[in-house]
Amino acid sequence: MSGFVFSEKPIQIERGEGPYVYDDAGTEYLDFGASYAVTPVGHCHPEVVAAVQEQAADLLYVQASYGNGARDAVYEKLAAVAPGDVDNVWLCNSGTEANEAALKFARSATGRSKVVAAKRGFHGRTMGALSATWKSKYRKPFEPLVDDVEFVAYGDEDALTEAVDEETAALVLEPVQGEGGIHPAPEGYLQAAREVTADAGAAFVLDEIQTGLGRTGSLWACESAGVVPDVLTTAKGLASGLPMGATLVADWIAEDAGPHGSTFSGGPVVSAAAEATLSVLVEEDLPAHAAELGAYFRSELRAADLSAREVRGEGLMVGVEVKRGANHVLKQLALDHQVLALPAGRTTLRFLPPLTVEREHVDRVVDALTDVLGGGG
Ligand SMILES: *Cc1c(COP(=O)(O)O)cnc(C)c1O
């Protein structure tokens, strides 16, 4: 039964370097999905690989009640790049766990239970995070889920004002909805969410698991929106593909976050990978590069003769809504053009390449798409 929850994939990937992966026959693929944004600095970045190898030889694991240099370095690094005072760091092993912690901390710190989340939102697949996830396909077989979650239309400020009240522990939103189809927050929406939660004494939780780490053109998407949340979650590319998530919280949440823990919280090897990943992101100024290349990518897509409904996104988080099934297009891109990308729902192609990609890589993807989706409209 091994792997039974994943559908059959025709391509067997065995090696990666920069924006490329290679199959078992040595065929090179340009990886514009990066396995769901997991390689912000590219596959097998030499500094990340060296950090992991060195740490693995010293110590594979020690529990978080002991100090450890590799873990301390990640605490410091994340605190240094955190927005505002959201610099109290909890480390875990995945995105869903980061959100799970966010919801627990918010309930504990506010003494309230209600959670407001957005339609089309995605926050993970464990019971708590799943309860704040919209899609019924993900929810139905596992009900009943965690109680007291209310959904509002994403982008609707009045609905927020209506839903977030004195009983609300947390409002949880993605700055750009990823899984839901690459929908950036409308102008002013995140600011409104900030104000409404502050007025109600509720925690504003921003799920930056897909948007964070430079992807949208600033290290965190909330920075370009000019908003500081109370809780920010990150994961995906944080340790370049080793399992790590983090929940960053403001002081008022940290002071009364309640008992929480995890055996593997901030293990030395993943910590070494995260420290190296964050260093490369900052030193190579990859958020600014993502802003520039993302703008180029979207303008080339819009200029190309594609049969598509819309091009959306921010930075190197790019969606192309097509007029037929996304999976069919993705298969053609992969098999005929050796370009890997992802779906976001039934009809949206999702591109989350390493932030290190250059114009030549973007050009190749646009050419491949023009071939597959050519023919105007
Ligand atoms: C991927 C994702 C998650 C879940 O992360 P996992 O590591 O798969 O548990 C949560 N929120 C968002 C926005 C994501 O993109």
Short mmCIF file of N, CA, C and O in Angstrom, two decimals, residues 225-341:
data_model
loop_
_atom_site.label_atom_id
_atom_site.label_comp_id
_atom_site.label_asym_id
_atom_site.label_seq_id
_atom_site.Cartn_x
_atom_site.Cartn_y
_atom_site.Cartn_z
N ALA A 225 1.91 44.62 1.59
CA ALA A 225 0.57 45.14 1.89
C ALA A 225 0.62 46.17 3.02
O ALA A 225 -0.39 46.81 3.33
N GLY A 226 1.80 46.31 3.66
CA GLY A 226 1.93 47.26 4.76
C GLY A 226 1.16 46.86 6.00
O GLY A 226 0.66 47.69 6.74
N VAL A 227 1.09 45.53 6.24
CA VAL A 227 0.29 45.02 7.35
C VAL A 227 1.16 44.12 8.24
O VAL A 227 1.95 43.33 7.73
N VAL A 228 1.03 44.27 9.55
CA VAL A 228 1.69 43.35 10.47
C VAL A 228 0.63 42.51 11.16
O VAL A 228 -0.22 43.04 11.87
N PRO A 229 0.63 41.19 10.94
CA PRO A 229 -0.39 40.35 11.58
C PRO A 229 0.00 40.07 13.04
O PRO A 229 1.04 40.55 13.51
N ASP A 230 -0.82 39.31 13.75
CA ASP A 230 -0.45 38.86 15.10
C ASP A 230 0.26 37.52 15.05
O ASP A 230 1.04 37.19 15.94
N VAL A 231 -0.07 36.75 14.02
CA VAL A 231 0.54 35.43 13.85
C VAL A 231 0.84 35.24 12.36
O VAL A 231 0.01 35.59 11.52
N LEU A 232 2.01 34.73 12.06
CA LEU A 232 2.37 34.45 10.67
C LEU A 232 2.88 33.02 10.61
O LEU A 232 3.74 32.63 11.41
N THR A 233 2.34 32.24 9.68
CA THR A 233 2.83 30.87 9.55
C THR A 233 3.61 30.71 8.24
O THR A 233 3.28 31.31 7.22
N THR A 234 4.66 29.89 8.31
CA THR A 234 5.48 29.61 7.14
C THR A 234 5.86 28.13 7.16
O THR A 234 5.80 27.48 8.21
N ALA A 235 6.17 27.59 6.00
CA ALA A 235 6.61 26.17 5.91
C ALA A 235 7.14 25.99 4.48
O ALA A 235 8.01 26.74 4.06
N LYS A 236 6.59 25.00 3.75
CA LYS A 236 6.98 24.75 2.36
C LYS A 236 8.50 24.85 2.16
O LYS A 236 9.21 23.94 2.52
N GLY A 237 9.01 25.98 1.62
CA GLY A 237 10.43 26.05 1.27
C GLY A 237 11.35 26.44 2.41
O GLY A 237 12.55 26.63 2.20
N LEU A 238 10.84 26.54 3.62
CA LEU A 238 11.63 27.07 4.74
C LEU A 238 12.96 26.34 4.93
O LEU A 238 13.98 26.96 5.23
N ALA A 239 12.96 25.02 4.77
CA ALA A 239 14.21 24.26 4.93
C ALA A 239 14.57 23.58 3.61
O ALA A 239 15.19 22.52 3.59
N SER A 240 14.18 24.22 2.49
CA SER A 240 14.53 23.72 1.15
C SER A 240 14.09 22.29 0.90
O SER A 240 14.72 21.58 0.11
N GLY A 241 13.03 21.86 1.54
CA GLY A 241 12.51 20.52 1.25
C GLY A 241 12.62 19.56 2.41
O GLY A 241 11.99 18.50 2.41
N LEU A 242 13.44 19.89 3.42
CA LEU A 242 13.36 19.10 4.65
C LEU A 242 12.13 19.61 5.41
O LEU A 242 11.75 20.77 5.27
N PRO A 243 11.49 18.73 6.18
CA PRO A 243 10.21 19.13 6.78
C PRO A 243 10.37 20.14 7.91
O PRO A 243 10.91 19.82 8.97
N MET A 244 9.92 21.36 7.67
CA MET A 244 9.90 22.36 8.74
C MET A 244 8.79 23.37 8.49
O MET A 244 8.57 23.81 7.37
N GLY A 245 8.12 23.73 9.58
CA GLY A 245 7.17 24.82 9.55
C GLY A 245 7.49 25.73 10.72
O GLY A 245 8.23 25.34 11.64
N ALA A 246 6.97 26.93 10.71
CA ALA A 246 7.17 27.83 11.84
C ALA A 246 5.93 28.69 12.03
O ALA A 246 5.28 29.09 11.07
N THR A 247 5.62 28.94 13.30
CA THR A 247 4.54 29.85 13.68
C THR A 247 5.20 31.02 14.39
O THR A 247 5.82 30.84 15.43
N LEU A 248 5.08 32.20 13.80
CA LEU A 248 5.68 33.41 14.38
C LEU A 248 4.55 34.19 15.04
O LEU A 248 3.52 34.44 14.41
N VAL A 249 4.74 34.57 16.30
CA VAL A 249 3.64 35.22 17.00
C VAL A 249 4.09 36.50 17.72
O VAL A 249 5.24 36.62 18.14
N ALA A 250 3.17 37.44 17.83
CA ALA A 250 3.40 38.69 18.55
C ALA A 250 3.48 38.41 20.05
O ALA A 250 3.00 37.38 20.54
N ASP A 251 4.05 39.37 20.78
CA ASP A 251 4.25 39.18 22.22
C ASP A 251 2.95 38.84 22.95
O ASP A 251 2.93 37.96 23.81
N TRP A 252 1.86 39.55 22.61
CA TRP A 252 0.62 39.34 23.39
C TRP A 252 0.10 37.92 23.22
O TRP A 252 -0.57 37.40 24.12
N ILE A 253 0.42 37.27 22.10
CA ILE A 253 0.01 35.87 21.91
C ILE A 253 1.00 34.96 22.64
O ILE A 253 0.60 34.01 23.34
N ALA A 254 2.29 35.26 22.50
CA ALA A 254 3.33 34.41 23.10
C ALA A 254 3.17 34.33 24.62
O ALA A 254 3.40 33.29 25.23
N GLU A 255 2.73 35.45 25.22
CA GLU A 255 2.61 35.51 26.68
C GLU A 255 1.60 34.51 27.23
O GLU A 255 1.72 34.08 28.37
N ASP A 256 0.61 34.16 26.41
CA ASP A 256 -0.42 33.25 26.91
C ASP A 256 -0.79 32.21 25.85
O ASP A 256 -1.95 31.96 25.56
N ALA A 257 0.26 31.61 25.27
CA ALA A 257 0.05 30.71 24.13
C ALA A 257 -0.44 29.32 24.55
O ALA A 257 -0.95 28.56 23.73
N GLY A 258 -0.30 29.00 25.84
CA GLY A 258 -0.76 27.69 26.31
C GLY A 258 0.29 26.61 26.06
O GLY A 258 1.26 26.82 25.35
N PRO A 259 0.07 25.42 26.66
CA PRO A 259 1.05 24.34 26.50
C PRO A 259 0.95 23.73 25.10
O PRO A 259 -0.12 23.40 24.63
N HIS A 260 2.06 23.63 24.44
CA HIS A 260 2.09 23.03 23.10
C HIS A 260 3.49 22.46 22.94
O HIS A 260 4.43 22.93 23.58
N GLY A 261 3.66 21.47 22.11
CA GLY A 261 4.99 20.91 21.93
C GLY A 261 5.04 19.91 20.81
O GLY A 261 4.00 19.52 20.26
N SER A 262 6.25 19.56 20.41
CA SER A 262 6.44 18.54 19.38
C SER A 262 7.84 17.97 19.53
O SER A 262 8.81 18.72 19.70
N THR A 263 7.94 16.66 19.51
CA THR A 263 9.24 16.00 19.68
C THR A 263 10.28 16.56 18.71
O THR A 263 11.41 16.84 19.09
N PHE A 264 9.88 16.72 17.45
CA PHE A 264 10.88 17.09 16.44
C PHE A 264 11.05 18.59 16.25
O PHE A 264 11.76 19.02 15.34
N SER A 265 10.42 19.41 17.11
CA SER A 265 10.48 20.87 16.96
C SER A 265 11.93 21.37 16.81
O SER A 265 12.72 21.30 17.75
N GLY A 266 12.27 21.87 15.63
CA GLY A 266 13.60 22.46 15.42
C GLY A 266 14.74 21.48 15.55
O GLY A 266 15.77 21.80 16.16
N GLY A 267 14.61 20.30 15.01
CA GLY A 267 15.72 19.35 15.00
C GLY A 267 16.93 19.97 14.31
O GLY A 267 16.79 20.85 13.46
N PRO A 268 18.14 19.53 14.70
CA PRO A 268 19.35 20.19 14.20
C PRO A 268 19.53 20.14 12.68
O PRO A 268 19.98 21.13 12.09
N VAL A 269 19.18 19.05 12.03
CA VAL A 269 19.44 18.95 10.59
C VAL A 269 18.51 19.87 9.79
O VAL A 269 18.96 20.62 8.93
N VAL A 270 17.21 19.82 10.11
CA VAL A 270 16.29 20.73 9.40
C VAL A 270 16.62 22.17 9.75
O VAL A 270 16.50 23.06 8.91
N SER A 271 17.05 22.41 10.98
CA SER A 271 17.41 23.77 11.37
C SER A 271 18.59 24.27 10.55
O SER A 271 18.60 25.42 10.09
N ALA A 272 19.58 23.41 10.35
CA ALA A 272 20.74 23.81 9.54
C ALA A 272 20.29 24.15 8.12
O ALA A 272 20.75 25.13 7.52
N ALA A 273 19.38 23.35 7.59
CA ALA A 273 18.87 23.60 6.24
C ALA A 273 18.11 24.92 6.19
O ALA A 273 18.24 25.69 5.23
N ALA A 274 17.31 25.20 7.22
CA ALA A 274 16.52 26.44 7.25
C ALA A 274 17.43 27.66 7.37
O ALA A 274 17.23 28.67 6.69
N GLU A 275 18.42 27.56 8.23
CA GLU A 275 19.33 28.69 8.41
C GLU A 275 20.03 29.02 7.09
O GLU A 275 20.12 30.18 6.68
N ALA A 276 20.50 27.98 6.41
CA ALA A 276 21.19 28.19 5.13
C ALA A 276 20.23 28.75 4.08
O ALA A 276 20.57 29.65 3.31
N THR A 277 19.00 28.24 4.06
CA THR A 277 18.01 28.71 3.08
C THR A 277 17.70 30.19 3.29
O THR A 277 17.71 30.98 2.34
N LEU A 278 17.45 30.56 4.55
CA LEU A 278 17.14 31.96 4.86
C LEU A 278 18.33 32.87 4.53
O LEU A 278 18.16 33.97 4.01
N SER A 279 19.55 32.38 4.81
CA SER A 279 20.75 33.18 4.51
C SER A 279 20.86 33.45 3.01
O SER A 279 21.11 34.58 2.58
N VAL A 280 20.67 32.40 2.20
CA VAL A 280 20.76 32.56 0.75
C VAL A 280 19.68 33.51 0.25
O VAL A 280 19.94 34.41 -0.56
N LEU A 281 18.46 33.35 0.77
CA LEU A 281 17.34 34.21 0.35
C LEU A 281 17.67 35.68 0.57
O LEU A 281 17.43 36.52 -0.29
N VAL A 282 18.23 35.97 1.76
CA VAL A 282 18.51 37.35 2.12
C VAL A 282 19.77 37.86 1.38
O VAL A 282 19.75 38.92 0.77
N GLU A 283 20.85 37.07 1.41
CA GLU A 283 22.11 37.52 0.81
C GLU A 283 21.98 37.72 -0.70
O GLU A 283 22.57 38.65 -1.25
N GLU A 284 21.24 36.86 -1.35
CA GLU A 284 21.11 36.98 -2.81
C GLU A 284 19.92 37.88 -3.19
O GLU A 284 19.60 37.99 -4.37
N ASP A 285 19.29 38.49 -2.19
CA ASP A 285 18.18 39.43 -2.43
C ASP A 285 17.11 38.81 -3.34
O ASP A 285 16.62 39.43 -4.28
N LEU A 286 16.78 37.57 -3.05
CA LEU A 286 15.86 36.83 -3.93
C LEU A 286 14.43 37.38 -3.94
O LEU A 286 13.77 37.29 -4.98
N PRO A 287 13.93 37.97 -2.83
CA PRO A 287 12.59 38.56 -2.94
C PRO A 287 12.51 39.62 -4.04
O PRO A 287 11.56 39.62 -4.83
N ALA A 288 13.50 40.49 -4.13
CA ALA A 288 13.49 41.54 -5.17
C ALA A 288 13.58 40.89 -6.55
O ALA A 288 12.93 41.33 -7.50
N HIS A 289 14.39 39.85 -6.66
CA HIS A 289 14.51 39.13 -7.93
C HIS A 289 13.16 38.50 -8.31
O HIS A 289 12.75 38.54 -9.47
N ALA A 290 12.47 37.96 -7.31
CA ALA A 290 11.15 37.35 -7.56
C ALA A 290 10.15 38.41 -8.05
O ALA A 290 9.34 38.14 -8.94
N ALA A 291 10.23 39.62 -7.48
CA ALA A 291 9.33 40.69 -7.91
C ALA A 291 9.58 41.01 -9.38
O ALA A 291 8.64 41.11 -10.18
N GLU A 292 10.86 41.13 -9.74
CA GLU A 292 11.22 41.52 -11.10
C GLU A 292 10.85 40.41 -12.11
O GLU A 292 10.21 40.66 -13.13
N LEU A 293 11.27 39.18 -11.78
CA LEU A 293 11.01 38.07 -12.71
C LEU A 293 9.52 37.75 -12.79
O LEU A 293 9.02 37.38 -13.85
N GLY A 294 8.81 37.93 -11.68
CA GLY A 294 7.37 37.67 -11.68
C GLY A 294 6.64 38.66 -12.58
O GLY A 294 5.76 38.28 -13.35
N ALA A 295 7.05 39.92 -12.50
CA ALA A 295 6.42 40.94 -13.35
C ALA A 295 6.72 40.63 -14.81
O ALA A 295 5.83 40.73 -15.68
N TYR A 296 7.95 40.22 -15.08
CA TYR A 296 8.32 39.85 -16.46
C TYR A 296 7.49 38.65 -16.94
O TYR A 296 6.93 38.66 -18.04
N PHE A 297 7.39 37.64 -16.10
CA PHE A 297 6.65 36.41 -16.43
C PHE A 297 5.20 36.75 -16.77
O PHE A 297 4.67 36.36 -17.82
N ARG A 298 4.55 37.53 -15.92
CA ARG A 298 3.14 37.85 -16.16
C ARG A 298 2.96 38.70 -17.42
O ARG A 298 2.03 38.49 -18.19
N SER A 299 3.90 39.63 -17.65
CA SER A 299 3.72 40.47 -18.84
C SER A 299 3.97 39.64 -20.10
O SER A 299 3.27 39.81 -21.10
N GLU A 300 4.91 38.71 -20.06
CA GLU A 300 5.14 37.84 -21.23
C GLU A 300 3.94 36.93 -21.46
O GLU A 300 3.56 36.67 -22.60
N LEU A 301 3.37 36.44 -20.38
CA LEU A 301 2.18 35.58 -20.51
C LEU A 301 1.01 36.35 -21.13
O LEU A 301 0.30 35.84 -21.99
N ARG A 302 0.85 37.59 -20.68
CA ARG A 302 -0.26 38.40 -21.20
C ARG A 302 -0.03 38.78 -22.66
O ARG A 302 -0.97 38.91 -23.44
N ALA A 303 1.24 38.94 -23.02
CA ALA A 303 1.56 39.34 -24.39
C ALA A 303 1.50 38.14 -25.35
O ALA A 303 1.35 38.32 -26.55
N ALA A 304 1.62 36.94 -24.80
CA ALA A 304 1.65 35.75 -25.67
C ALA A 304 0.25 35.46 -26.20
O ALA A 304 -0.75 35.89 -25.63
N ASP A 305 0.25 34.73 -27.29
CA ASP A 305 -1.02 34.41 -27.94
C ASP A 305 -1.59 33.13 -27.31
O ASP A 305 -1.56 32.07 -27.91
N LEU A 306 -2.10 33.27 -26.08
CA LEU A 306 -2.57 32.09 -25.35
C LEU A 306 -4.09 32.04 -25.32
O LEU A 306 -4.73 33.07 -25.15
N SER A 307 -4.60 30.84 -25.45
CA SER A 307 -6.02 30.66 -25.23
C SER A 307 -6.23 30.47 -23.73
O SER A 307 -6.23 29.36 -23.21
N ALA A 308 -6.36 31.60 -23.02
CA ALA A 308 -6.50 31.57 -21.57
C ALA A 308 -7.44 32.67 -21.13
O ALA A 308 -7.61 33.67 -21.83
N ARG A 309 -8.07 32.47 -19.98
CA ARG A 309 -9.02 33.47 -19.50
C ARG A 309 -8.35 34.60 -18.74
O ARG A 309 -8.76 35.75 -18.84
N GLU A 310 -7.34 34.26 -17.92
CA GLU A 310 -6.75 35.29 -17.08
C GLU A 310 -5.37 34.87 -16.60
O GLU A 310 -5.10 33.69 -16.40
N VAL A 311 -4.50 35.86 -16.42
CA VAL A 311 -3.20 35.66 -15.79
C VAL A 311 -3.23 36.44 -14.48
O VAL A 311 -3.56 37.62 -14.47
N ARG A 312 -2.93 35.75 -13.36
CA ARG A 312 -3.02 36.40 -12.05
C ARG A 312 -1.74 36.13 -11.27
O ARG A 312 -0.97 35.24 -11.60
N GLY A 313 -1.56 36.88 -10.18
CA GLY A 313 -0.50 36.54 -9.25
C GLY A 313 0.27 37.72 -8.73
O GLY A 313 -0.01 38.88 -9.06
N GLU A 314 1.26 37.39 -7.90
CA GLU A 314 2.17 38.39 -7.34
C GLU A 314 3.55 37.74 -7.30
O GLU A 314 3.69 36.61 -6.85
N GLY A 315 4.57 38.48 -7.76
CA GLY A 315 5.91 37.92 -7.77
C GLY A 315 5.92 36.61 -8.54
O GLY A 315 5.25 36.46 -9.56
N LEU A 316 6.65 35.62 -8.02
CA LEU A 316 6.73 34.33 -8.69
C LEU A 316 5.69 33.35 -8.16
O LEU A 316 5.97 32.16 -7.97
N MET A 317 4.51 33.86 -7.89
CA MET A 317 3.34 33.04 -7.59
C MET A 317 2.32 33.40 -8.66
O MET A 317 1.65 34.44 -8.57
N VAL A 318 2.28 32.58 -9.71
CA VAL A 318 1.58 32.99 -10.92
C VAL A 318 0.54 31.95 -11.31
O VAL A 318 0.82 30.74 -11.31
N GLY A 319 -0.66 32.41 -11.61
CA GLY A 319 -1.73 31.52 -12.05
C GLY A 319 -2.19 31.88 -13.45
O GLY A 319 -2.28 33.07 -13.78
N VAL A 320 -2.47 30.88 -14.25
CA VAL A 320 -3.05 31.10 -15.58
C VAL A 320 -4.33 30.29 -15.64
O VAL A 320 -4.31 29.06 -15.57
N GLU A 321 -5.44 31.00 -15.72
CA GLU A 321 -6.71 30.29 -15.81
C GLU A 321 -6.97 29.93 -17.27
O GLU A 321 -6.97 30.79 -18.14
N VAL A 322 -7.15 28.65 -17.51
CA VAL A 322 -7.27 28.16 -18.88
C VAL A 322 -8.72 27.78 -19.18
O VAL A 322 -9.58 27.79 -18.30
N LYS A 323 -8.98 27.46 -20.43
CA LYS A 323 -10.36 27.18 -20.84
C LYS A 323 -10.66 25.69 -20.87
O LYS A 323 -11.72 25.27 -21.32
N ARG A 324 -9.69 24.87 -20.45
CA ARG A 324 -9.96 23.44 -20.36
C ARG A 324 -9.30 22.90 -19.09
O ARG A 324 -8.75 23.67 -18.31
N GLY A 325 -9.34 21.61 -18.89
CA GLY A 325 -8.82 21.03 -17.67
C GLY A 325 -7.32 21.32 -17.50
O GLY A 325 -6.53 21.10 -18.41
N ALA A 326 -6.94 21.85 -16.33
CA ALA A 326 -5.54 22.19 -16.09
C ALA A 326 -4.64 20.96 -16.17
O ALA A 326 -3.53 21.03 -16.71
N ASN A 327 -5.12 19.84 -15.67
CA ASN A 327 -4.26 18.66 -15.62
C ASN A 327 -3.82 18.19 -17.00
O ASN A 327 -2.70 17.73 -17.19
N HIS A 328 -4.71 18.33 -17.96
CA HIS A 328 -4.38 17.93 -19.32
C HIS A 328 -3.27 18.82 -19.89
O HIS A 328 -2.32 18.34 -20.51
N VAL A 329 -3.37 20.13 -19.63
CA VAL A 329 -2.36 21.07 -20.09
C VAL A 329 -1.02 20.78 -19.41
O VAL A 329 0.05 20.77 -20.04
N LEU A 330 -1.08 20.49 -18.11
CA LEU A 330 0.15 20.23 -17.34
C LEU A 330 0.87 18.98 -17.85
O LEU A 330 2.09 18.93 -17.90
N LYS A 331 0.08 18.00 -18.23
CA LYS A 331 0.67 16.76 -18.74
C LYS A 331 1.40 17.03 -20.06
O LYS A 331 2.52 16.56 -20.27
N GLN A 332 0.76 17.82 -20.91
CA GLN A 332 1.41 18.17 -22.19
C GLN A 332 2.68 18.98 -21.96
O GLN A 332 3.69 18.76 -22.62
N LEU A 333 2.62 19.93 -21.02
CA LEU A 333 3.81 20.73 -20.71
C LEU A 333 4.95 19.84 -20.26
O LEU A 333 6.10 20.02 -20.66
N ALA A 334 4.63 18.87 -19.42
CA ALA A 334 5.66 17.99 -18.87
C ALA A 334 6.21 17.03 -19.92
O ALA A 334 7.42 16.90 -20.10
N LEU A 335 5.32 16.37 -20.64
CA LEU A 335 5.76 15.30 -21.53
C LEU A 335 6.29 15.83 -22.87
O LEU A 335 7.23 15.27 -23.42
N ASP A 336 5.71 16.92 -23.38
CA ASP A 336 6.15 17.43 -24.68
C ASP A 336 7.22 18.51 -24.56
O ASP A 336 7.98 18.74 -25.49
N HIS A 337 7.25 19.21 -23.41
CA HIS A 337 8.17 20.34 -23.29
C HIS A 337 9.09 20.25 -22.07
O HIS A 337 9.89 21.15 -21.84
N GLN A 338 8.97 19.21 -21.29
CA GLN A 338 9.80 19.03 -20.09
C GLN A 338 9.74 20.27 -19.19
O GLN A 338 10.76 20.74 -18.66
N VAL A 339 8.53 20.78 -19.02
CA VAL A 339 8.29 21.90 -18.10
C VAL A 339 7.29 21.41 -17.05
O VAL A 339 6.21 20.93 -17.39
N LEU A 340 7.68 21.50 -15.79
CA LEU A 340 6.80 21.04 -14.70
C LEU A 340 6.10 22.23 -14.06
O LEU A 340 6.73 23.24 -13.75
N ALA A 341 4.79 22.10 -13.88
CA ALA A 341 4.02 23.11 -13.16
C ALA A 341 2.92 22.37 -12.40
O ALA A 341 2.91 21.14 -12.36
#
